[in-house]
Short mmCIF file of C-alpha atoms and ligand atoms in Angstrom, two decimals:
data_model
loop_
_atom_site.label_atom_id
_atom_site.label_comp_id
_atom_site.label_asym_id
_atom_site.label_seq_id
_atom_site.Cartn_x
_atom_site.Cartn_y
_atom_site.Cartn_z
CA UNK A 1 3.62 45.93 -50.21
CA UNK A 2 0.72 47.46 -52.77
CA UNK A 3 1.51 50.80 -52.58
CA UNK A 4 5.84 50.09 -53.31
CA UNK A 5 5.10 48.31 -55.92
CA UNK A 6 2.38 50.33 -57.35
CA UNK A 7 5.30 52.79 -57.29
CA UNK A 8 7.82 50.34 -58.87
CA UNK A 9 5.30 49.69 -61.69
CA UNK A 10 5.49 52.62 -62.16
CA UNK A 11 8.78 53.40 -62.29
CA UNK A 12 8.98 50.44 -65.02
CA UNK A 13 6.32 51.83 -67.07
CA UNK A 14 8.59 55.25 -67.31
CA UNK A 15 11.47 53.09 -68.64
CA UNK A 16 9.08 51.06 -71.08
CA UNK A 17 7.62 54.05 -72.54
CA UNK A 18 11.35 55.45 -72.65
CA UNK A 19 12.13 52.23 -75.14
CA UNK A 20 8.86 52.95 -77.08
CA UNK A 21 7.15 50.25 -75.79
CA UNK A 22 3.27 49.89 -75.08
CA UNK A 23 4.12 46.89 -72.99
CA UNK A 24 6.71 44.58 -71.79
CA UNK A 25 6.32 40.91 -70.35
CA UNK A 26 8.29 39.82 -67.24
CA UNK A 27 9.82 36.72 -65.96
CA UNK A 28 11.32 35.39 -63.02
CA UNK A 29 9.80 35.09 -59.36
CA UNK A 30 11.95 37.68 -58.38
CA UNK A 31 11.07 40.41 -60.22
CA UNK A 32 7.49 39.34 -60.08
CA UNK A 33 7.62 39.43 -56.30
CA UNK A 34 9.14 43.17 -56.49
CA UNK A 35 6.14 44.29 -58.70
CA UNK A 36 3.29 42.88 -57.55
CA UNK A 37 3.93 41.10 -54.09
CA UNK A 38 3.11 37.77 -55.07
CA UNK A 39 5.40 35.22 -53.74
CA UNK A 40 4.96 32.05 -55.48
CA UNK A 41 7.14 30.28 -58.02
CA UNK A 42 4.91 29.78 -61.25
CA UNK A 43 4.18 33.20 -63.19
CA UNK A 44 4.75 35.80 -65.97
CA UNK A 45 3.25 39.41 -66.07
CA UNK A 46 2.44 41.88 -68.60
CA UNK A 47 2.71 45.64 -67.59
CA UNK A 48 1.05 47.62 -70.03
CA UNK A 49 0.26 51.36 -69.20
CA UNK A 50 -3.03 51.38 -67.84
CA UNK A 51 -3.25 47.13 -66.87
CA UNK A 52 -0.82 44.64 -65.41
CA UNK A 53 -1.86 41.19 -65.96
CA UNK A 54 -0.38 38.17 -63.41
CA UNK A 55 -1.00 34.99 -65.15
CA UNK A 56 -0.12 31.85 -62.39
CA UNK A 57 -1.92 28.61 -62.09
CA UNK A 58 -4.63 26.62 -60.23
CA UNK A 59 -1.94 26.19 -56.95
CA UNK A 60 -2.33 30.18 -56.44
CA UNK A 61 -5.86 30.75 -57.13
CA UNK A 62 -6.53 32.27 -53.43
CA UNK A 63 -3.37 33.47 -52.85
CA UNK A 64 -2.37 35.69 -55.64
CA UNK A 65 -5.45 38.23 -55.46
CA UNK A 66 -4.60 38.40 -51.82
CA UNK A 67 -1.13 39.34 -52.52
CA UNK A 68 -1.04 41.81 -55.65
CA UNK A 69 -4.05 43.60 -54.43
CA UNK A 70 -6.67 45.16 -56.87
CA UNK A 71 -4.81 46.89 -59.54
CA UNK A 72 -3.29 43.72 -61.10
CA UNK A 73 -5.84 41.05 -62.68
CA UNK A 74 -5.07 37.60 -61.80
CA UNK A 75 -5.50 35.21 -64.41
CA UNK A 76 -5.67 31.24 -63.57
CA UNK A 77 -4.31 29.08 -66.39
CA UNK A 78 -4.93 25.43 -66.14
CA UNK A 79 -2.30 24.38 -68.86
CA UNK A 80 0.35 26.31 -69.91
CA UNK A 81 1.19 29.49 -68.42
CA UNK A 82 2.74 31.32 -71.50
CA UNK A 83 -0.22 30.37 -73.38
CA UNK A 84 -2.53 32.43 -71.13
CA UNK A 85 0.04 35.09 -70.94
CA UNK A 86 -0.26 35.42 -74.84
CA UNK A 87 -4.14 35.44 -74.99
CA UNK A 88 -4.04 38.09 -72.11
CA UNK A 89 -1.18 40.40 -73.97
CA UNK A 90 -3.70 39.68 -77.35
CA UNK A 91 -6.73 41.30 -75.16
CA UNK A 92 -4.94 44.23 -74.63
CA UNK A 93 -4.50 45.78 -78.25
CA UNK A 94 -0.70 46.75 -78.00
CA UNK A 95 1.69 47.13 -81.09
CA UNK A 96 5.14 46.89 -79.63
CA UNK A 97 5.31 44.40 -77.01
CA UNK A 98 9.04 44.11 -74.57
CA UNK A 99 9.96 40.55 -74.33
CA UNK A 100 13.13 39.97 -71.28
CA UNK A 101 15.39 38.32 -73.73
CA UNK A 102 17.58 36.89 -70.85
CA UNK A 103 14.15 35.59 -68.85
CA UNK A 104 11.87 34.36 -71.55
CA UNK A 105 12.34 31.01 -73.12
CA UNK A 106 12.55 30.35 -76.96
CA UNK A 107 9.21 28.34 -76.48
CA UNK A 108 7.20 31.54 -75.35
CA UNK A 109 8.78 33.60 -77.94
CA UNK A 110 6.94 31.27 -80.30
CA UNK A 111 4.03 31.45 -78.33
CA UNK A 112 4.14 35.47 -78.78
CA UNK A 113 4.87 35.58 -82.10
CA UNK A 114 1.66 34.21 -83.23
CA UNK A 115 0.00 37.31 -81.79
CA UNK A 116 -1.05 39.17 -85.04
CA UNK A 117 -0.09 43.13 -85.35
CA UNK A 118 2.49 42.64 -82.06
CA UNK A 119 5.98 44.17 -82.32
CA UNK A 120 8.20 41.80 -80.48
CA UNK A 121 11.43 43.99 -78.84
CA UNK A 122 14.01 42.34 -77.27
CA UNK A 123 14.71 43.62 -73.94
CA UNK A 124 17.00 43.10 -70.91
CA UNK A 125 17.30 44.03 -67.52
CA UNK A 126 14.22 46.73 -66.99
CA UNK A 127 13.65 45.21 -63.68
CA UNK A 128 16.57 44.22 -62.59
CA UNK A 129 18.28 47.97 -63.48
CA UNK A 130 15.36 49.31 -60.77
CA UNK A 131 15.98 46.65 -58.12
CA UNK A 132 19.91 47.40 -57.60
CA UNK A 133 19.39 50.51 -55.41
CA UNK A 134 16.89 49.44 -51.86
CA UNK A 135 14.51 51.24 -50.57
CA UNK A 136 14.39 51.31 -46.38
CA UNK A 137 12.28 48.43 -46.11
CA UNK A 138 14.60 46.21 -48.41
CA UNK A 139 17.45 47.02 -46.59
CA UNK A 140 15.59 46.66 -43.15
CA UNK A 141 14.85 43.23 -44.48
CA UNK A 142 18.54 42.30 -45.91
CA UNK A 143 19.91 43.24 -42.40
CA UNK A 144 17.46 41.49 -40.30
CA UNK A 145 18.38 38.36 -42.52
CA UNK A 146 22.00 39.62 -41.72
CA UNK A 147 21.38 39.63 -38.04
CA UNK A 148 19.61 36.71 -37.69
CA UNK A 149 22.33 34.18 -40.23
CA UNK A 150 25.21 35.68 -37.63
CA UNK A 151 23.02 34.53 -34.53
CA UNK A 152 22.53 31.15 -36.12
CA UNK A 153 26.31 30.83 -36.53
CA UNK A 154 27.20 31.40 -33.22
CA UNK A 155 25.08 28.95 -32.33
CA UNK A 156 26.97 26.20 -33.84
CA UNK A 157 29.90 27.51 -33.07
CA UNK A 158 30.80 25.21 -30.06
CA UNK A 159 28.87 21.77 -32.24
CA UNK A 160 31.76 22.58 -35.08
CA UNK A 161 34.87 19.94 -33.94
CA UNK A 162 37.29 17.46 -35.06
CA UNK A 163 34.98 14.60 -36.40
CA UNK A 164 31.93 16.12 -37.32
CA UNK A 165 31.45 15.80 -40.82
CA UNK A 166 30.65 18.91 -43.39
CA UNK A 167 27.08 17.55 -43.72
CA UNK A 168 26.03 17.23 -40.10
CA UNK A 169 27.73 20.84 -39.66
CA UNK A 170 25.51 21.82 -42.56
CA UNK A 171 22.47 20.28 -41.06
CA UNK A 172 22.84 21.94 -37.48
CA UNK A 173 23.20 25.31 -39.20
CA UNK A 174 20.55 25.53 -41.54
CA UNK A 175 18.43 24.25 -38.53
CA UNK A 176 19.80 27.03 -36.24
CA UNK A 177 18.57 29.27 -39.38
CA UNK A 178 15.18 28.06 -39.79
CA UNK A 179 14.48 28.26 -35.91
CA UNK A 180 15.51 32.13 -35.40
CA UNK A 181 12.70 32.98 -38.61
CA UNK A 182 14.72 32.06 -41.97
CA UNK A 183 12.04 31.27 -44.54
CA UNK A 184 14.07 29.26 -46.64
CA UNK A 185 18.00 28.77 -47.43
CA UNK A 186 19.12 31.32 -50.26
CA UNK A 187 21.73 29.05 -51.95
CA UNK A 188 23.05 25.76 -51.06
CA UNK A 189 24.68 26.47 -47.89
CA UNK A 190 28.60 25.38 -48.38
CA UNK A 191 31.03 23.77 -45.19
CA UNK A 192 33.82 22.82 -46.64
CA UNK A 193 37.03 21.87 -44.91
CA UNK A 194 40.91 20.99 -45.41
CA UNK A 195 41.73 20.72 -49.30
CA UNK A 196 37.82 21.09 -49.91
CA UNK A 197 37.89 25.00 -48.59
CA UNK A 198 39.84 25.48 -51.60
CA UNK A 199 36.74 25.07 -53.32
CA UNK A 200 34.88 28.16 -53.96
CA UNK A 201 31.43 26.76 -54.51
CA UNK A 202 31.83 23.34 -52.79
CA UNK A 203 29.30 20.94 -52.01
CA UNK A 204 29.44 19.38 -48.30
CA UNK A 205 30.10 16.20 -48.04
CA UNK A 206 30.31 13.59 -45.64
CA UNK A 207 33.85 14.23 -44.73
CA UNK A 208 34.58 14.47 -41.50
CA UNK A 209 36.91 17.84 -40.42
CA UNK A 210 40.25 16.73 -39.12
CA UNK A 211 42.13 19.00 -36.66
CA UNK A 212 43.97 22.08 -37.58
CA UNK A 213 41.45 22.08 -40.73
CA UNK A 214 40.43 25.31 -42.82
CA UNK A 215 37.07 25.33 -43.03
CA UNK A 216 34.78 27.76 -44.86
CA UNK A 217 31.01 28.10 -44.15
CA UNK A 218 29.03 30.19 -46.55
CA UNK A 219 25.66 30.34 -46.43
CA UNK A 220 22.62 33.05 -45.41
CA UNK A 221 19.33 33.57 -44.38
CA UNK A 222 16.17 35.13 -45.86
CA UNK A 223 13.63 37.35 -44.50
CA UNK A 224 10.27 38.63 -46.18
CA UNK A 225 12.36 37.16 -49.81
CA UNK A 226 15.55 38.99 -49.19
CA UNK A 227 18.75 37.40 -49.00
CA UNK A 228 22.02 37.76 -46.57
CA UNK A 229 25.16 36.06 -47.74
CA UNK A 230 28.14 35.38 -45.12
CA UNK A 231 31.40 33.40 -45.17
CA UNK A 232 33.27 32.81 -42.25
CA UNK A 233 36.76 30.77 -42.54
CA UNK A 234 37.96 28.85 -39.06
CA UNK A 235 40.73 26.52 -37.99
CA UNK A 236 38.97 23.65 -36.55
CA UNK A 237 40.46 21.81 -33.03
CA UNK A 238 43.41 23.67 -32.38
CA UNK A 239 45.82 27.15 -33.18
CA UNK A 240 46.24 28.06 -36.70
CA UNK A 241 49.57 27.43 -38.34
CA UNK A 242 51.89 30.03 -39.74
CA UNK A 243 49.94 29.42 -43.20
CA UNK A 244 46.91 29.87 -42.36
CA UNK A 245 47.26 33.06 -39.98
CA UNK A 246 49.27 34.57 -43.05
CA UNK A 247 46.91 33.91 -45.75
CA UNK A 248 43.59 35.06 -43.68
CA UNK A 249 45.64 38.06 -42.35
CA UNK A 250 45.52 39.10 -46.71
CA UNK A 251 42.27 37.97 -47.08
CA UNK A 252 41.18 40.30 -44.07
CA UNK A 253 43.51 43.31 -44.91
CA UNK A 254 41.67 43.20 -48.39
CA UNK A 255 38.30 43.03 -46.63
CA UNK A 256 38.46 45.50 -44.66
CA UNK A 257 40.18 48.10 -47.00
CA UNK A 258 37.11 47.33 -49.45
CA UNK A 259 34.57 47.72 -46.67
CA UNK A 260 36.35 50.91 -45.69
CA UNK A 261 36.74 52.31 -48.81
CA UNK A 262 33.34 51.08 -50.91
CA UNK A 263 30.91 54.02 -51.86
CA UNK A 264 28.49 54.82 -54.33
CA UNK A 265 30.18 56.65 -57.40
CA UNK A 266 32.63 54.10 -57.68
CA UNK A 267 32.54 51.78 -60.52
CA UNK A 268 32.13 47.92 -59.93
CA UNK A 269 35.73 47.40 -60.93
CA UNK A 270 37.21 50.27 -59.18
CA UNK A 271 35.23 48.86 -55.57
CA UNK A 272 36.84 45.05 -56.78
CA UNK A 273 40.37 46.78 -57.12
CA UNK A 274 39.72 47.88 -53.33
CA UNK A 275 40.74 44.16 -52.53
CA UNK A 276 42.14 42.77 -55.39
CA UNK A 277 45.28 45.69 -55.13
CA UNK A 278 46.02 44.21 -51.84
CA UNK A 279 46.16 40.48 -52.46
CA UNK A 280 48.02 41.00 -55.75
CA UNK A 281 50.72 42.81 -53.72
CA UNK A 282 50.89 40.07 -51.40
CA UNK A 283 51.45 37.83 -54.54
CA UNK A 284 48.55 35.81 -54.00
CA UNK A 285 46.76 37.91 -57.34
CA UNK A 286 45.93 34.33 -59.36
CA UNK A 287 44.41 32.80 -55.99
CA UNK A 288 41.40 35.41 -56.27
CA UNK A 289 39.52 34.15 -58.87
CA UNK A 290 36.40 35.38 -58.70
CA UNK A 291 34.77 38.76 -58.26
CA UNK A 292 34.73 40.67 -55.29
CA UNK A 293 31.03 40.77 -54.90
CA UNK A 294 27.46 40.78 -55.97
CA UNK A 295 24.09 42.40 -55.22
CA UNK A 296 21.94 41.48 -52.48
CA UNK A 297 18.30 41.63 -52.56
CA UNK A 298 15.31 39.24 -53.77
CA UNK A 299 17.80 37.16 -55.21
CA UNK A 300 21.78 36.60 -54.11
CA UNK A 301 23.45 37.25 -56.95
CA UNK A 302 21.79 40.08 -58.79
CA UNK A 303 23.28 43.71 -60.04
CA UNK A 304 25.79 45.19 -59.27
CA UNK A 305 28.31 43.32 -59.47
CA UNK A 306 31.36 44.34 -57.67
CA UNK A 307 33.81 42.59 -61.33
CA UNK A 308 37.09 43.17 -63.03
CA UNK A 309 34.11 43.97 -66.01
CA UNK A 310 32.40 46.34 -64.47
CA UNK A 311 32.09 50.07 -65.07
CA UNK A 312 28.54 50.93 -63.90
CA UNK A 313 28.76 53.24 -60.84
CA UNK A 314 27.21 52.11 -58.11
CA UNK A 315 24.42 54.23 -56.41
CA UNK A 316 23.65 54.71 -52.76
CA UNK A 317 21.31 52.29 -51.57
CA UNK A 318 22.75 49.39 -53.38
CA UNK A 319 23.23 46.46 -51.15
CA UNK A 320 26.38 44.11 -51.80
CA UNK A 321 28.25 41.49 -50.79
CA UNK A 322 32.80 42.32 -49.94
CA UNK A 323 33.88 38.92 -50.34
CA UNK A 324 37.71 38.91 -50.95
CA UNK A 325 39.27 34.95 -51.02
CA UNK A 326 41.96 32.89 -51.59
CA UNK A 327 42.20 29.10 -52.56
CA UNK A 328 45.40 27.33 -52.61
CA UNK A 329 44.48 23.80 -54.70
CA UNK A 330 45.28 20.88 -52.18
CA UNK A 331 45.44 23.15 -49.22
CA UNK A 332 42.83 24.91 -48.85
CA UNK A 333 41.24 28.48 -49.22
CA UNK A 334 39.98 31.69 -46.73
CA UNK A 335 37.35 33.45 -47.85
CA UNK A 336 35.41 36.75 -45.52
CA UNK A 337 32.02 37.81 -46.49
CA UNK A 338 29.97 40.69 -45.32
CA UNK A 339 26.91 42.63 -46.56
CA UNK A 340 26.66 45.83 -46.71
CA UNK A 341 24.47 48.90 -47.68
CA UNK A 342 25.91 51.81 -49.55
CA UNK A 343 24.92 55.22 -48.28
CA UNK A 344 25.48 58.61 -48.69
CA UNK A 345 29.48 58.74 -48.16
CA UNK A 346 30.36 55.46 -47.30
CA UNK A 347 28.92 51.89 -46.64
CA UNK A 348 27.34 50.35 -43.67
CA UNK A 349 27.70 46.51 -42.52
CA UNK A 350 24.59 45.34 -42.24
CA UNK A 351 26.33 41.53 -40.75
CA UNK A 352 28.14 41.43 -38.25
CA UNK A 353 31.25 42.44 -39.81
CA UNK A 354 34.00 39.78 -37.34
CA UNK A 355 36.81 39.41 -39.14
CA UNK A 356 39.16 37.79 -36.57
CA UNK A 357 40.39 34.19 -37.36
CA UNK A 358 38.36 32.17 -35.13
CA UNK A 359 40.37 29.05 -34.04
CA UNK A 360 37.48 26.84 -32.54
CA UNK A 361 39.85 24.73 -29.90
ZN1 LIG B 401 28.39 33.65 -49.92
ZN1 LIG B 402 28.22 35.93 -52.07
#
């Protein structure tokens, strides 16, 4: 990991001297993890243009050195981690100092501003801009996560039946998950059935599925930090009904025209039109109500986004989600999710990309 994210420090340090900066402090445990390798929860960095300082506490005392290897000084701070983060940024004799405005908390903006002679600039989204396109190991990651969250699945495939209840479906896949090598659960994994699937971000619940059911399981797996994100809609305990085989057959039109169709170049409203066009013409427009997609990476929802808002082209190497849906309040909703990588031309599934309407009799 040293030497890629000596190379992404880098790569920041060309875009903070492009804003003027001397420095700039980051937050978040994602973008820490992309520029130094350290993979714990608690800590802020300064990258300054000859030292990068990782300030964490007493919990990562051994492992942080290990991780960030030689060029970034580890600093242990027993009480409050911005605190330490201000006396290191005061040690280094900078003038204009980049502060994430969307990361950093009005508390450690206090903090900084008693440094004396320090230019606080507002910044946003230094890191985040250079994590949206992968490099081959990412995406190597991303689709082992893929691989392995569609293995788990299948899995539980034959345990998912009339009576089982959202929460003991739940339970048996994140197990299946955390057996085949998933480090941890990237979101809240949702299984939600009947008038519940109609809930985009639902919670499971103790429900218990009754035949002929929707029911949409959304959830993903994470490898070396990197995220996969899959939904899969079914009809639970018998044959779907006219419904239900017409309203997945839109979702899955839209799906696959986006996956098709998606390439770098294209704006993130332009590759959200891909699907959007065709459930609109089915007249089932004001049932999509969210955005098509979202990046993929150290986090699962980070740039691009694949929005109505959108209009940053999206470059090769991006990873996002296609994840077209439709919820019907008091019926239910059908939602298909795949990952995929955008390369030269095109865009490659990195899940397994099934799209048929799996009736689980
Ligand atoms: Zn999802
Ligand atoms: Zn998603």
């Amino acid at each position: 990991m040293s030497d890629g994210a000596a190379r992404r420090r880098d790569a920041l340090r060309a875009e903070v001297a492009k804003e003027q900066l001397d420095a700039v402090v980051v937050a978040g445990a994602a973008n820490i993890r992309y520029l130094t390798g350290f993979t714990g929860s608690a800590a802020h960095l300064v990258v300054a243009a000859n030292r990068v300082v990782l300030v964490t506490d007493f919990r990562y005392a051994s492992q942080a050195p290990a991780e960030v290897g030689r060029d970034v000084e580890v600093r242990i701070e027993r009480s409050n981690l911005w605190n330490g983060l201000r006396q290191s940024v005061g040690a280094l004799g900078i003038r204009r100092l980049g502060v994430d405005r969307t990361r950093v908390t009005l508390a450690a903006w206090e903090e900084f501003r008693q440094l004396t002679g320090v230019e606080l600039v507002p910044v946003s989204g230094l890191v985040e801009r250079l994590r949206v396109a992968k490099d081959p190991d990412e995406v190597a990651a991303i689709r082992e996560a893929a691989r392995l969250a569609g293995e788990a699945l299948a899995a539980v495939v034959d345990f998912i039946r009339p009576g089982r209840t959202e929460l003991e479906v739940a339970a048996e896949l994140e197990a299946a998950l955390r057996r085949r090598g998933s480090e941890w659960h990237p979101f809240q994994s949702i299984v939600a059935a009947g008038p519940r699937s109609a809930l985009p971000h639902a919670r499971s619940t103790d429900r218990p599925i009754r035949t002929g059911e929707l029911l949409v399981v959304d959830f993903g797996a994470q490898v070396g930090g990197y995220c996969s994100d899959i939904t899969r809609t079914f009809v639970v305990g018998g044959p779907a009904d006219q419904r239900q085989r017409d309203t997945y057959g839109v979702v899955r039109e839209a799906q696959t025209r986006a996956r098709g169709a998606l390439r770098a170049g294209l704006t993130g409203r332009e590759g959200d039109s891909l699907a959007r066009d065709v459930i609109a013409r089915a007249g089932m427009g004001d049932a999509f109500g969210h955005s098509l997609g979202h990046g993929l990476g150290l986090e699962v929802h980070e740039d691009p986004r694949l929005s109505q808002t959108s209009e940053i082209p999206l470059p090769v190497g991006a990873v996002v989600t296609v994840e077209p849906g439709v919820y019907f309040e008091g019926w239910g909703g059908v939602r298909i999710e795949d990952d995929l990588v955008l390369v030269d031309g095109g865009a490659e599934c990195l899940s397994d990309g099934r799209t048929d309407l799996m009736e689980l009799t």
